[in-house]
Each structure stands twice: as structure tokens, then as C-alpha cells.
Coordinates of C-alpha atoms in Angstrom, one line a residue:
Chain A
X1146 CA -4.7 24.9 -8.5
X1147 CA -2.6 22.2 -8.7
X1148 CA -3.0 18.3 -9.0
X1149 CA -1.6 15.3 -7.0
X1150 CA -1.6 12.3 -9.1
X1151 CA -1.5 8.5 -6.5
X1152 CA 2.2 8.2 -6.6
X1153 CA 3.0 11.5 -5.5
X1154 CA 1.3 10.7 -2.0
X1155 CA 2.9 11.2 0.8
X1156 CA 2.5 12.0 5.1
X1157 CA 2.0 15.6 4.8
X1158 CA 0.8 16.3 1.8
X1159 CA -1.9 18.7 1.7
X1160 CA -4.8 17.9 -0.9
X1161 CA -8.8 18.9 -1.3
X1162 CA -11.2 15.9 -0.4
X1163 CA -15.4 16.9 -0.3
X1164 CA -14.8 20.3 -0.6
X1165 CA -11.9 20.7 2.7
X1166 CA -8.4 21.1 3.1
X1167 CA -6.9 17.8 4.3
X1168 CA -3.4 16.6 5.4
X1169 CA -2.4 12.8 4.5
X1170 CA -1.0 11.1 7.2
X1171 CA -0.9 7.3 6.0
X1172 CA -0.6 6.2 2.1
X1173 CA -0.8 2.7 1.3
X1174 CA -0.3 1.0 -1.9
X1175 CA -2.4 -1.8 -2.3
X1176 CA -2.0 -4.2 -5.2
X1177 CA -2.4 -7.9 -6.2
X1178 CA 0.5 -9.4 -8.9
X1179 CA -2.1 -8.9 -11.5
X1180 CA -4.7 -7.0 -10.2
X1181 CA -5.8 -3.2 -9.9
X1182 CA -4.0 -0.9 -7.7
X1183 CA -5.3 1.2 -4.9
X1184 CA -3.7 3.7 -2.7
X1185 CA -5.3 3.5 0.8
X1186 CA -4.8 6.8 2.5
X1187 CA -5.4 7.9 5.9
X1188 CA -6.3 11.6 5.9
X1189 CA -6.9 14.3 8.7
X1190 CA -10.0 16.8 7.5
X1191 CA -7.9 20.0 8.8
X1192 CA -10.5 22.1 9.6
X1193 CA -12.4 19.9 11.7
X1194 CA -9.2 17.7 12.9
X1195 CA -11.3 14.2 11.6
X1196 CA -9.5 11.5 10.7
X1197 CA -11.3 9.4 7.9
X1198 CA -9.9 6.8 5.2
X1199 CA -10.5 6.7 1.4
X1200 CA -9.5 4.6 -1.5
X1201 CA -7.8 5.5 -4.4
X1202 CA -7.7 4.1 -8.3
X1203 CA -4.0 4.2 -8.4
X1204 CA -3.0 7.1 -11.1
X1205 CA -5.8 9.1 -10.2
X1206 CA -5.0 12.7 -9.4
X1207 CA -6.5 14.9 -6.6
X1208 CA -6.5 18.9 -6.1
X1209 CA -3.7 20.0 -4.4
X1210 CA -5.0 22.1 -1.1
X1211 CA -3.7 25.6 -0.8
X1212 CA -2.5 25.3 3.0
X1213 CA 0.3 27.0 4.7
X1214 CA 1.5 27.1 8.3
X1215 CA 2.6 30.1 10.0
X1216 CA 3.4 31.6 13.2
X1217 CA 1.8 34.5 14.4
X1218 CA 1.5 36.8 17.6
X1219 CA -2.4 36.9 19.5
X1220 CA -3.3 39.7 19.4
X1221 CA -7.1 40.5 20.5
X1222 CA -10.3 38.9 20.4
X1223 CA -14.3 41.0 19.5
X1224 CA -15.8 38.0 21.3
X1225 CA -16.7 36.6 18.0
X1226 CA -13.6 36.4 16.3
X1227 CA -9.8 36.3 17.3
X1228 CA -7.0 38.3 15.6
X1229 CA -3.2 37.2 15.0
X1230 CA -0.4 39.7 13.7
X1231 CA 2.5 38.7 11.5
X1232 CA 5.2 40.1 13.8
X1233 CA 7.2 40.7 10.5
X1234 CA 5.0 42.0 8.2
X1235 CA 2.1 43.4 10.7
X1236 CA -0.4 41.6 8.7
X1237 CA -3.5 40.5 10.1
X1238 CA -5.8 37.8 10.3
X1239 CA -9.6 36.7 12.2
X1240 CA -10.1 33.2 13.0
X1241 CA -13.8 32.2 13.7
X1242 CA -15.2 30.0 16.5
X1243 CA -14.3 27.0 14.7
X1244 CA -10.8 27.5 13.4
X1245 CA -9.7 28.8 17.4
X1246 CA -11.4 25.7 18.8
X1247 CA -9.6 24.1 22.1
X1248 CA -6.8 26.6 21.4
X1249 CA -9.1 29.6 22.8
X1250 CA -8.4 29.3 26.3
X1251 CA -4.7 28.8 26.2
X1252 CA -4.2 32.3 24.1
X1253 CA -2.4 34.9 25.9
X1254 CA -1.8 38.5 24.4
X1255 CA 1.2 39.2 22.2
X1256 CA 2.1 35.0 22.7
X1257 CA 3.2 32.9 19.2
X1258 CA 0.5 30.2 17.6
X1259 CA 0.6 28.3 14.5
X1260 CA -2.0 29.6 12.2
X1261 CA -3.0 27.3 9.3
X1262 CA -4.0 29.2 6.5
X1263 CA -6.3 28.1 3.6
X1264 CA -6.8 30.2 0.9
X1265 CA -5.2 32.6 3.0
X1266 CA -7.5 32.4 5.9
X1267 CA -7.4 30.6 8.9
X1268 CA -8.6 27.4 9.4
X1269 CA -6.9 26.0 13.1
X1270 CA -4.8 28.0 15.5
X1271 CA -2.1 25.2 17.6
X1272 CA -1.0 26.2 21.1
X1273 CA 2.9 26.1 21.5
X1274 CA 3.6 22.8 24.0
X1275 CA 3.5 25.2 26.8
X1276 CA 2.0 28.2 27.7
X1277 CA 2.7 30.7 31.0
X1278 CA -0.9 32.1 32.5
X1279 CA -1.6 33.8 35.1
X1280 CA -4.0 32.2 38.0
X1281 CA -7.0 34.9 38.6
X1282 CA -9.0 32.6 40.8
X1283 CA -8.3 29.7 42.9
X1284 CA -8.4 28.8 46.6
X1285 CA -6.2 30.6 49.0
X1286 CA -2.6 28.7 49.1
X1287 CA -1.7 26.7 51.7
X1288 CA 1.9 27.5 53.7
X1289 CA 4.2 24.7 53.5
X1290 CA 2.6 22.5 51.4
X1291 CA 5.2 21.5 49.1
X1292 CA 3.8 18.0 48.3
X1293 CA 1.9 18.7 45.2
X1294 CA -0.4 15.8 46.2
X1295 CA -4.7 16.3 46.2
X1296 CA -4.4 19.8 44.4
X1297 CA -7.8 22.2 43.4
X1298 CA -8.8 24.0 40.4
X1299 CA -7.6 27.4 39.5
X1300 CA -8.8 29.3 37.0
X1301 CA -6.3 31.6 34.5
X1302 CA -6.1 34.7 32.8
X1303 CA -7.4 32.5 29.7
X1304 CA -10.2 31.3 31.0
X1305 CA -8.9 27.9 31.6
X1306 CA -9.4 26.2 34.3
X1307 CA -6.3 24.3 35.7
X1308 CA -6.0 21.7 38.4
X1309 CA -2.4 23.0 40.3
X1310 CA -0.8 22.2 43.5
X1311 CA -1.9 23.6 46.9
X1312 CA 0.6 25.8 47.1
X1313 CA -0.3 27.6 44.4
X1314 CA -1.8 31.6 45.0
X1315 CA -4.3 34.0 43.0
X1316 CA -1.6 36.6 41.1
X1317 CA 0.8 33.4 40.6
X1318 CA 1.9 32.7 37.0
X1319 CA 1.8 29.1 35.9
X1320 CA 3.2 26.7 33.2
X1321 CA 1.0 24.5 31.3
X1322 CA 1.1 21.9 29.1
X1323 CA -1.2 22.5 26.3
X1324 CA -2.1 19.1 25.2
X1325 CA -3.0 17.3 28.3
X1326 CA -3.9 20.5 30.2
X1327 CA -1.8 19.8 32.9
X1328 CA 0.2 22.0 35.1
X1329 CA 3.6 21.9 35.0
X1330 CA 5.2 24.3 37.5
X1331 CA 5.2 27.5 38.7
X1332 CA 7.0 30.7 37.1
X1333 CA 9.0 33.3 39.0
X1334 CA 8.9 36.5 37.3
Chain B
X263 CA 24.3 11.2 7.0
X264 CA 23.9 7.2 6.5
X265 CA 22.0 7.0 3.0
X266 CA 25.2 5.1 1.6
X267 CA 24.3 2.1 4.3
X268 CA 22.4 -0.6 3.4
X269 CA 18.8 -1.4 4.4
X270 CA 20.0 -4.7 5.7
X271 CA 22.1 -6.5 8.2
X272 CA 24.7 -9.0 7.9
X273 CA 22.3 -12.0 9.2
X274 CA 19.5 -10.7 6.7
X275 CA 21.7 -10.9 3.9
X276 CA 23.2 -14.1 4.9
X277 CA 19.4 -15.6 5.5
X278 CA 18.6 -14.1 2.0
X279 CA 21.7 -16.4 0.3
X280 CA 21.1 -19.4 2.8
X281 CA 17.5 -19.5 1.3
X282 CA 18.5 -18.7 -2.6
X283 CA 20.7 -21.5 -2.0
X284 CA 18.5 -24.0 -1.0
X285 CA 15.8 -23.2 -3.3
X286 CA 18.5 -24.3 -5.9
X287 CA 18.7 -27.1 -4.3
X288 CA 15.1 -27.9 -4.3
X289 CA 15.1 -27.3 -8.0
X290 CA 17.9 -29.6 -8.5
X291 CA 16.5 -32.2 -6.6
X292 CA 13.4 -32.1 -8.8
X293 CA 15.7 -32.4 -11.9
X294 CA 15.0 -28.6 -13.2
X295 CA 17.6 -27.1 -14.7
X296 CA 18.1 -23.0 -14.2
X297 CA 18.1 -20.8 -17.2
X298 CA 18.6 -16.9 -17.6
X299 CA 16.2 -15.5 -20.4
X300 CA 17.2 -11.2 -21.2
X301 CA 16.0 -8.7 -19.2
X302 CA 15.8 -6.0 -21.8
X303 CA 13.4 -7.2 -24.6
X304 CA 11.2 -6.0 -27.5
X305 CA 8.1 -7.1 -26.3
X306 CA 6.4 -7.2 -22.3
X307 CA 3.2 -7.9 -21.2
X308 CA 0.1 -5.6 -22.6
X309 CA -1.8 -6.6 -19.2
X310 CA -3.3 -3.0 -17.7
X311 CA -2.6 -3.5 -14.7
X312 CA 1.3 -3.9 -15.2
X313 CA 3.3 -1.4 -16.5
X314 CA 6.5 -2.1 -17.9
X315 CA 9.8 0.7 -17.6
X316 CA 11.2 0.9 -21.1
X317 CA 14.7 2.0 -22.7
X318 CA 16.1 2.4 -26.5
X319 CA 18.7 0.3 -27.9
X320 CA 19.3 1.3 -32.2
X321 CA 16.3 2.9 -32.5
X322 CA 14.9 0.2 -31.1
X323 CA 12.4 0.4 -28.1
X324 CA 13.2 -2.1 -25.8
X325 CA 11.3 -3.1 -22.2
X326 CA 12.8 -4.4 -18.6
X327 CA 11.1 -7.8 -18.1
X328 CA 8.0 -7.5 -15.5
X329 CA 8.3 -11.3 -15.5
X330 CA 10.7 -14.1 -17.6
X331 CA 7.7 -15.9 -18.6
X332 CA 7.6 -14.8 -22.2
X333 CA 11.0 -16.6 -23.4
X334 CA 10.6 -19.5 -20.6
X335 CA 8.2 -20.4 -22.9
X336 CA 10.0 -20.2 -25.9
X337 CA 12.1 -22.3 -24.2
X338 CA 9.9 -24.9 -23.6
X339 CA 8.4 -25.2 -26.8
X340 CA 12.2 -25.6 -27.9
X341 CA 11.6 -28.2 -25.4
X342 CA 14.2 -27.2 -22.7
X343 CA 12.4 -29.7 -20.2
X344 CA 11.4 -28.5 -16.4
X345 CA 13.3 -25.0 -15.8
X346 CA 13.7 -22.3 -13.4
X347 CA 15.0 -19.2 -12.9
X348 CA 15.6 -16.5 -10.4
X349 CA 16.3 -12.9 -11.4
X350 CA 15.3 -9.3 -11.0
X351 CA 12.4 -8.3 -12.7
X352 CA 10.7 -4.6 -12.8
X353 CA 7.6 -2.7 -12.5
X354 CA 6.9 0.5 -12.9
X355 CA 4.8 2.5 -10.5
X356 CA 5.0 0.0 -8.1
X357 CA 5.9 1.6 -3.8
X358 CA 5.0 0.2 -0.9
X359 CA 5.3 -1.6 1.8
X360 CA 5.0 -5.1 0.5
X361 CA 6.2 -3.6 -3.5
X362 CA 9.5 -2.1 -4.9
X363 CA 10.0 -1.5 -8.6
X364 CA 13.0 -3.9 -9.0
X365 CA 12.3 -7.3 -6.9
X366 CA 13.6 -10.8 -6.6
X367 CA 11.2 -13.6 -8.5
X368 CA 11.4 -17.3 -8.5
X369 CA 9.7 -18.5 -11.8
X370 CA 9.2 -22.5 -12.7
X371 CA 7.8 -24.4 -15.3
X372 CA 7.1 -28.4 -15.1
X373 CA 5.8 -29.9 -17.9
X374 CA 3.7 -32.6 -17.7
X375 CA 3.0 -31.2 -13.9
X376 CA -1.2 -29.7 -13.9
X377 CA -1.6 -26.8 -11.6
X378 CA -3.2 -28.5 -8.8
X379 CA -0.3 -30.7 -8.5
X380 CA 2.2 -27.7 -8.7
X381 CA 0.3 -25.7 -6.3
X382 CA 1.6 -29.2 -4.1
X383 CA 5.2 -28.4 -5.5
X384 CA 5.0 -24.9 -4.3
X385 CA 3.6 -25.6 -1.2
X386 CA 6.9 -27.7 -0.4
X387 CA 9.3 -25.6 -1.6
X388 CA 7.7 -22.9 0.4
X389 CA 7.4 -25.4 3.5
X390 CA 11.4 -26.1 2.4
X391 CA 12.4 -22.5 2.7
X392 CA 10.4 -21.3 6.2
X393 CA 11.3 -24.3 8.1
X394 CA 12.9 -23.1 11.3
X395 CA 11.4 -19.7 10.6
X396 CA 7.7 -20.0 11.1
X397 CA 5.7 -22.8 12.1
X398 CA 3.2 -23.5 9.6
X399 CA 0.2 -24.6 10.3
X400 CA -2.2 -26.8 7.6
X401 CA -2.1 -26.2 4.0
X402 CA -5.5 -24.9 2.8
X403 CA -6.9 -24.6 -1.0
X404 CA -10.2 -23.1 -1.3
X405 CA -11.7 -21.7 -4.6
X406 CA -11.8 -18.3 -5.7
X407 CA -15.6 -18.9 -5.5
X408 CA -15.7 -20.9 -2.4
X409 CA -13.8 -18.2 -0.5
X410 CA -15.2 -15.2 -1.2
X411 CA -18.7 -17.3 -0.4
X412 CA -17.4 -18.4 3.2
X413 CA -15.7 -14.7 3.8
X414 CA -18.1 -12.1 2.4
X415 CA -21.1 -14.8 1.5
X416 CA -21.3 -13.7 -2.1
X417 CA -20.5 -15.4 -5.5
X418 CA -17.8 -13.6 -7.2
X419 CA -18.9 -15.3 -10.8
X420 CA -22.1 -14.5 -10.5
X421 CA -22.2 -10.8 -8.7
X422 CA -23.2 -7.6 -10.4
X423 CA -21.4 -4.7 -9.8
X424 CA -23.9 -3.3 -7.8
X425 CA -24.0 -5.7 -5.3
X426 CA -20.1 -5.8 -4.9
X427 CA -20.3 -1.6 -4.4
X428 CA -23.2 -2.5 -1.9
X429 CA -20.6 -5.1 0.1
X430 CA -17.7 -3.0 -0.3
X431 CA -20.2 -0.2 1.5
X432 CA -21.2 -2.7 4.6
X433 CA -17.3 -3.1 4.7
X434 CA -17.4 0.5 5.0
X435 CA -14.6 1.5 2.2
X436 CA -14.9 4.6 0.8
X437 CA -13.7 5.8 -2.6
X438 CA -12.7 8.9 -3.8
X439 CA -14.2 8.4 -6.9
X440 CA -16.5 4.9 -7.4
X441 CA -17.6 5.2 -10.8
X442 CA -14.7 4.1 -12.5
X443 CA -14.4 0.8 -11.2
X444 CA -14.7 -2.5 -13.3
X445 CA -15.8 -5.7 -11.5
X446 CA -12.4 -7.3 -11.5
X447 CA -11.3 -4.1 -9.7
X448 CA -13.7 -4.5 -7.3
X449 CA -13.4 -8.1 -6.5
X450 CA -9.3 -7.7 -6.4
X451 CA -10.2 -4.7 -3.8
X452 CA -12.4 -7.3 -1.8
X453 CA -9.6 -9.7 -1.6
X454 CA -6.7 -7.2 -0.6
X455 CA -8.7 -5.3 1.8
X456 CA -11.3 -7.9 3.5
X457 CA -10.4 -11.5 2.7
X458 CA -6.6 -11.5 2.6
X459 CA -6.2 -10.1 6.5
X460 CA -8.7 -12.5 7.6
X461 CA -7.4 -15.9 6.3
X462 CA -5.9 -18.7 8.4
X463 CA -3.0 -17.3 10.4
X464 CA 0.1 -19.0 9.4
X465 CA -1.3 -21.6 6.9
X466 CA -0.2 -21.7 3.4
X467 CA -3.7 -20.4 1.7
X468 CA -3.9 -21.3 -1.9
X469 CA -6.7 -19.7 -3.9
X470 CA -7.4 -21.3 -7.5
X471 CA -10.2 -21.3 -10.3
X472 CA -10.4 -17.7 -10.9
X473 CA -13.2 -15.7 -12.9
X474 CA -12.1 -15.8 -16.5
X475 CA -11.7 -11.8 -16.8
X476 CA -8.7 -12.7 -14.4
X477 CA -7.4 -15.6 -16.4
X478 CA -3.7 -13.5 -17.6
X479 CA -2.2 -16.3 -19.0
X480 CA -3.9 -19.6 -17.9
X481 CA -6.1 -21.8 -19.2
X482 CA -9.7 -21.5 -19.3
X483 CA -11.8 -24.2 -18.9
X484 CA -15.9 -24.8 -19.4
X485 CA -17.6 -26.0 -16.3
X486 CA -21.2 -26.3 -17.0
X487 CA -21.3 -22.9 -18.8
X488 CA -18.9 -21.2 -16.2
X489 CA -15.8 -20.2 -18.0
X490 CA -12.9 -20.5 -15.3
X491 CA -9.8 -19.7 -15.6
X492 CA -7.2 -22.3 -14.1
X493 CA -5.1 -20.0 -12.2
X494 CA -3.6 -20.0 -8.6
X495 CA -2.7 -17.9 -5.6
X496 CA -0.4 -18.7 -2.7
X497 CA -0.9 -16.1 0.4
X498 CA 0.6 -16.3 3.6
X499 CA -0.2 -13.9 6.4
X500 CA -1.9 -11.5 4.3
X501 CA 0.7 -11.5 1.9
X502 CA 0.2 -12.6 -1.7
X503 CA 3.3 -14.6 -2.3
X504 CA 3.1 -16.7 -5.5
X505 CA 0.7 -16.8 -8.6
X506 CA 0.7 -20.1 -11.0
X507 CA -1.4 -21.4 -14.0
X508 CA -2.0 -24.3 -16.1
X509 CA -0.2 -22.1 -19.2
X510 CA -2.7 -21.6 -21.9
X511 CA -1.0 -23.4 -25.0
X512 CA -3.5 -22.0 -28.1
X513 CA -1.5 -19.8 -30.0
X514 CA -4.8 -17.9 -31.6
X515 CA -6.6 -17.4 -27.7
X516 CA -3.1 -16.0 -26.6
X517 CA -2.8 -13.4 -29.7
X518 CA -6.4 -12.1 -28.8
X519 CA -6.0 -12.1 -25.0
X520 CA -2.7 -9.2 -25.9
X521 CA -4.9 -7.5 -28.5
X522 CA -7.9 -7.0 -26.3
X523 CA -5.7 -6.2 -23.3
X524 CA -4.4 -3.5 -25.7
X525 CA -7.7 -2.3 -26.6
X526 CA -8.4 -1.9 -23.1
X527 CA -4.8 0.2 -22.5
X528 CA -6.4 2.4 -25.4
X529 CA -9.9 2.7 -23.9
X530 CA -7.9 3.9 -20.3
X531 CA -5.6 6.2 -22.3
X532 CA -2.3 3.9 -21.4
X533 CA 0.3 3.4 -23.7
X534 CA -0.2 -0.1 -26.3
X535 CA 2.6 -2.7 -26.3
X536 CA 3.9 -4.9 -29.4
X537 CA 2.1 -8.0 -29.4
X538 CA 5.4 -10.8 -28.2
X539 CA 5.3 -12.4 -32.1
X540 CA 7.9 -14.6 -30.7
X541 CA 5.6 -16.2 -27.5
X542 CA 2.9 -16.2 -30.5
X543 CA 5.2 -18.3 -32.6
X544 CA 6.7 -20.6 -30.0
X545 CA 3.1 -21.7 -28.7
X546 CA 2.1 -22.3 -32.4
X547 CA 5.2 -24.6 -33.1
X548 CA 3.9 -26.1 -29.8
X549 CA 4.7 -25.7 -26.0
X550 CA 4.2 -29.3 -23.9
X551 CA 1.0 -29.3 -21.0
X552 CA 2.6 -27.6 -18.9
X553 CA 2.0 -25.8 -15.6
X554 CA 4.2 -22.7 -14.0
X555 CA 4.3 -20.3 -10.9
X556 CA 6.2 -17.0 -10.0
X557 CA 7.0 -16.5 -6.7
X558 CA 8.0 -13.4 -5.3
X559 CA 11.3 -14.0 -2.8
X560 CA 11.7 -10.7 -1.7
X561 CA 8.2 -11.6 0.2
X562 CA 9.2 -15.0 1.4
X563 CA 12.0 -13.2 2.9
X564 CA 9.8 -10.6 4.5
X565 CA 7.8 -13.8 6.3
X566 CA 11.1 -15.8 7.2
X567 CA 12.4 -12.9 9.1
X568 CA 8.7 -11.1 9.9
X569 CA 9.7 -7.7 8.5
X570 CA 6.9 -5.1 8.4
X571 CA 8.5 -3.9 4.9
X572 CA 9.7 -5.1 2.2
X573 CA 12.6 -2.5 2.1
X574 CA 13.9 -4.7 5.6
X575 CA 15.4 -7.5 3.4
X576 CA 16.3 -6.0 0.0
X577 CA 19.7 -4.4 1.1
X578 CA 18.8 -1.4 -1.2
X579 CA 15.6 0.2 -1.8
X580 CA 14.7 2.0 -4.6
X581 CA 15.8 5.8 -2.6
X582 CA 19.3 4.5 -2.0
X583 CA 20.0 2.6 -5.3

């Protein structure tokens, strides 16, 4: 694998710290006139999403991490592990527990995620912005009520549970914003 | 689509020669006169902590200036009298926010002037330059013992290297890799990343007397059995702005500073530089007490306008030039 010496850091660039893949997302160079030189980088752990910060000698070099993004279709899940399809290629891939994390209740059958791929397997799957679902349980709708104000919880074909408008019946398909959970409006097939 | 604009505007650029032009003033008001040494020269610093960028000229290696101290000296041993100079002068290696490779440096010698009474001349000249740009607030001088004693209640002379790992730990700093650390590296890392943010907002903070491992080229002096080197730092809002020294004069103490800088560019696997034979010569044939300072104006620039970057008042950084 390949090396990263300081002065090649940059946002974005995917090297190996205690044993994970991590992404850099801040790189500082710290030095005084006549004094050592550090980098000071901020870097997100990318299988667990942590955020920690660690000092560099300046010219020190760092294993490169093996990570690639790509998009693939959902395709079924065993319960214990979750399956995406290269649409292209048909090639498939299980992500565990861990790598699906908060993306598991937004994914919807034959649907496009970003896989992140370590070593060629998963490591995180990210929800596109938005995401249609379906409501499969909520309170019956009220008539009329157009207002959007108060709202209830309904819960979708995910398993996500969504606070939408009163309106809003069982059957009904939904928008959603994945990153604050919020509803955004309803969908008429 | 815009990479040919500069990084500047029009009122950074005309700040940038409002100030050049009345730090010339300053100088000529002090009765210095302004010199241009070369850029390109045979010879550079061996210090390991600045690289030099290098070129060929005949056969001849030949290295940009990091710093125009080397003939400034010569000068003054030819006894050219107080001089200054502003020019460009390169590092290599050197990105950041607050570094480019190429910068802007204001370098003065006084003879006859010690280093507490320049770090005086620099404080006006400073004082000169950011009037009507920031209001400063008192000038403070503390020791390089006495302030990392009132900031991280430790004495940087007299610390081990364990207990500097065991502060920078309670500062929770974490290294990628600890073990190759000297003490000097750890002390510099304790004043960039705890003491520096912390000092007095908008006060001129001069640090002096530092450990003698960090002496470059000032004097060193014996205070009952301490060695310490008679060197100075001027920060302001974090930002390390100016370094000065009493200028070490022995000729012999010079010649083995570069050789065991040297040795310890061999020891780290970094590249040896010719010993300046010139400087060497010059301070034998005799160079007047004398005390100097570089300051760096791209900085002062930084603080008279509050740019978060250095690349806001240079009007091209190193990606466009």
C-alpha cells in the first residue's frame, strides 16, 4: 500500500490511523521561525464516523487507506446483513450491523446509496438527501386539515418512524429528508 | 475560471505599500541605511528545522536565502553601520495558513543596540505600522522560563522529557508517533499549541532568554550555571511575528554551532549544507556588539487587516504564482 508523507495532506485524503480507514478533514501546519514543524490534522474514523485530532512530525509519512465510494442499488437484507448490487456490473456486496448504521431504516428496495468500500468491503452506507417511503402505520387522516401544524407519528415501509402532517393517510407515499428525519411532503404516484 | 486574479484587493495592496513605505521611514528616521545582500548564494543555514530550495549556477550549487542574515553580517563586520533590508526570502516545505514558501521579511541590525533595547525598537516600529489598525494594548516581556511557568507551571530548563510528554497528555495532544520527539520539539509544540493562543489579546508579547539548544544564532550567556541563550520572540494574537538576538560574535562557537547542526541533519537523514566560510571569516575579522531581528511582514499584514490567512494579503500564493 501506499504512503502519505505530511505535505501531501489534504481534506479528503484517505489514510490508515490505529488500524482504521480515516478521511482528513482539517490539516494544519504548525511551525515556529526556528522550531519543529507539526501538521495538526483533524480526521473522521470512517467506520465509526468519530472525529479525533492527532499531531504530526512534519515529513512523517502515513499508510494510504484503500477506500472508495460507490453507488449501489439495495437490494435485500437476511436480518443480519444487508446486500447492495452494482447496477452495472451486478456485483454484490453485505454490509454488517455497523457499516448500515442510521442508514438502515431509510433503505428502500432497488433505491441508490453510497457504499464506502475498504479493502473492497463495506464499511458505511449514506442515504441520498431524500428518500420516498411509504406510510404503513399512522393515525387515520384528518379531512381538511391542510395546516401542517401539531402533526403524529407515522411509521414507513422502512421502519422509520416519521412525524408528518395530519393529513397524511396509511398507503400514502412520503418524502423525507434523511439527515434531520423530517418530512418533507407528500408524493403523488 | 479566475486563477489568473489575484489573492488581493486594491486597498490590501495599497495598505501593503502604505506600510513598506513607512517602515522605510522608520528606518530612516533611526539613521539605518537599506541594503540588498543576493538571494542566490553558496552557502544557507544548516539549521534542521529550515530547509533551504536550491538551484545550479556553473556547476555550482547555489541556495535561495531562507534569511539575509548571513551577508548582513559580512556587512557589518565591513562595518556598514545600522542596516536594514526588506526582501523575499524562501523556505522550503513551508504551507499554511500563517506560512508560504516565498514571504516578505523585514531584517535590522543596530550595532551598539543589546537585544533588550531592540526588542524596545521593535516594539515601536510595530506600534508605528498598526496604528489605526488595531488598538494595542500594553507591551508585555516575560521569559521563556517565566512563561511557560505562569501558563503550564513547569520549567522549561529544567523539565525532562517525560514530564513535557506527561503535560502535553493533560493538554490532551495526541501524536501519531511520540517517540521521535526531542525536548526542543516538544517545548516548541507547547508554545504553538497551548501558550501562544492563550497570551494577552492584543498586547505586543515578547518572549526572551531561551534554552540554549534553541539559541540559532544568538549569544549564550552563563547565569549561575544555566546556559541561556539571548534570543527574542515578538507574538501578537497567536501569531509569531518577529525573532531577534544579541548576534553571537565568536567566530570558533559559530563554526561548531553549523557543524553540529549538520551532524544532526545527518543523524535525521537530511541533506548537509556548506559551512558559510565567508560568515566564519567576517566574524573572525570582527563584527561590532551588535543586536538584530527579522520580522516577518507578510504577518503584520495579516494583523493590520485581520485576515484569517496568510494567502489574503500576498497578492499571489504559491498555486497561482
Amino acid at each position: 500500500m501506499a504512503n502519505y508523507s505530511t505535505n501531501e495532506f489534504r481534506g479528503g485524503l484517505k489514510i490508515m490511523i490505529d488500524n482504521d480507514p480515516c478521511s482528513i478533514i482539517e490539516n494544519e501546519f504548525v511551525k515556529p521561525g526556528k522550531g519543529q514543524a507539526f501538521n495538526r490534522v483533524k480526521i473522521r474514523n470512517l467506520k465509526t464516523g468519530r472525529v479525533i485530532e492527532r499531531t504530526f512530525k512534519s515529513g512523517e509519512s502515513v499508510e494510504a487507506a484503500d477506500v472508495m465510494e460507490t453507488e449501489m442499488e439495495y437490494s435485500y437484507t437476511d436480518g443480519s446483513t444487508w446486500t447492495f448490487m452494482d447496477p452495472e456490473t451486478y456485483e454484490q456486496v453485505s454490509a454488517d450491523e455497523t457499516a448500515v448504521a442510521d442508514a438502515k431504516k431509510w433503505l428502500v428496495e432497488q433505491d441508490t446509496y453510497t457504499i464506502t468500500l475498504w479493502n473492497g468491503n463495506p464499511i458505511s452506507v449514506t442515504a441520498p438527501n431524500h428518500v420516498i417511503l411509504t406510510v404503513t402505520e399512522t393515525d387515520p387522516g384528518v379531512r381538511g386539515d391542510t395546516s401542517g401544524g401539531g402533526g403524529k407519528p407515522a411509521t414507513c415501509n422502512t421502519g422509520a418512524v416519521v412525524r408528518v402532517p395530519l393529513f397524511i393517510d396509511e398507503g400514502e407515499k412520503i418524502k423525507v429528508d434523511t439527515r434531520t428525519s423530517e418530512y418533507v411532503g407528500r408524493v403523488k404516484d | 475560471m479566475n486563477h489568473w486574479k489575484p489573492n488581493t484587493t486594491p486597498e490590501i495592496l495599497k495598505l501593503r505599500a502604505g506600510l513598506l513605505n513607512r517602515a522605510r521611514q522608520f528606518f530612516q528616521e533611526n539613521n539605518f541605511l537599506e541594503v540588498d545582500t543576493p538571494v542566490l548564494s553558496q552557502s544557507t543555514t544548516p539549521d534542521p528545522n529550515i530547509e533551504s530550495f536550491s538551484t545550479q549556477f556553473n556547476n555550482t550549487q547555489y541556495f535561495l536565502h531562507t534569511s539575509p542574515e548571513f551577508p548582513m553580517k559580512r556587512l557589518l563586520a565591513a562595518g556598514s553601520g545600522a542596516i536594514y533590508q526588506v526582501c523575499k526570502v524562501f523556505r522550503q516545505g513551508e504551507l499554511g495558513r500563517n506560512h508560504n514558501p516565498e514571504f516578505t521579511m523585514i531584517e535590522w541590525y543596530q550595532p551598539g543596540l543589546d537585544y533588550h533595547a531592540l526588542m524596545k525598537q521593535v516594539d515601536a516600529l510595530v506600534r508605528t505600522l498598526l496604528q489605526d489598525k488595531i488598538t494595542l494594548q500594553e507591551t508585555v516581556f516575560y521569559s521563556y522560563q517565566q512563561v511557560f511557568k505562569k501558563y503550564l507551571n513547569i520549567d522549561p530548563f529544567n523539565s525532562s522529557i517525560d514530564e513535557l510528554q506527561a503535560v502535553i497528555k493533560q493538554q490532551a495532544i495526541q501524536f501519531n508517533n511520540e517517540a521521535q520527539l526531542s525536548k526542543d520539539a516538544l517545548l516548541d509544540l507547547l508554545i504553538s499549541y497551548v501558550i501562544q493562543p492563550v497570551l494577552p489579546k492584543d498586547s505586543p508579547v515578547f518572549i526572551y532568554d531561551y534554552p540554549a539548544s534553541q539559541a540559532a544564532l544568538a549569544n549564550i550567556r552563563d547565569e549561575q550555571g544555566e546556559k541561556i541563550a539571548e534570543r527574542f520572540e515578538l507574538f501578537i494574537n497567536g501569531i509569531e511575528l518577529a525573532n531577534g538576538y544579541q548576534e553571537l560574535l565568536d567566530a570558533k562557537e559559530q563554526q561548531l554551532r553549523f557543524e553540529n547542526e549538520n551532524k544532526t541533519r545527518l543523524e535525521a537523514g537530511q541533506q548537509t549544507i556548506p559551512v558559510d566560510k565567508n560568515l566564519i571569516a567576517a566574524l573572525q575579522a570582527g563584527m561590532p556588539e551588535v543586536s538584530g531581528v527579522a520580522l516577518g511582514f507578510d504577518r503584520l499584514m495579516m494583523l493590520a487587516t485581520g485576515a484569517g490567512s496568510i494567502n489574503e494579503v500576498i497578492s499571489f500564493s504559491t498555486d497561482k504564482a
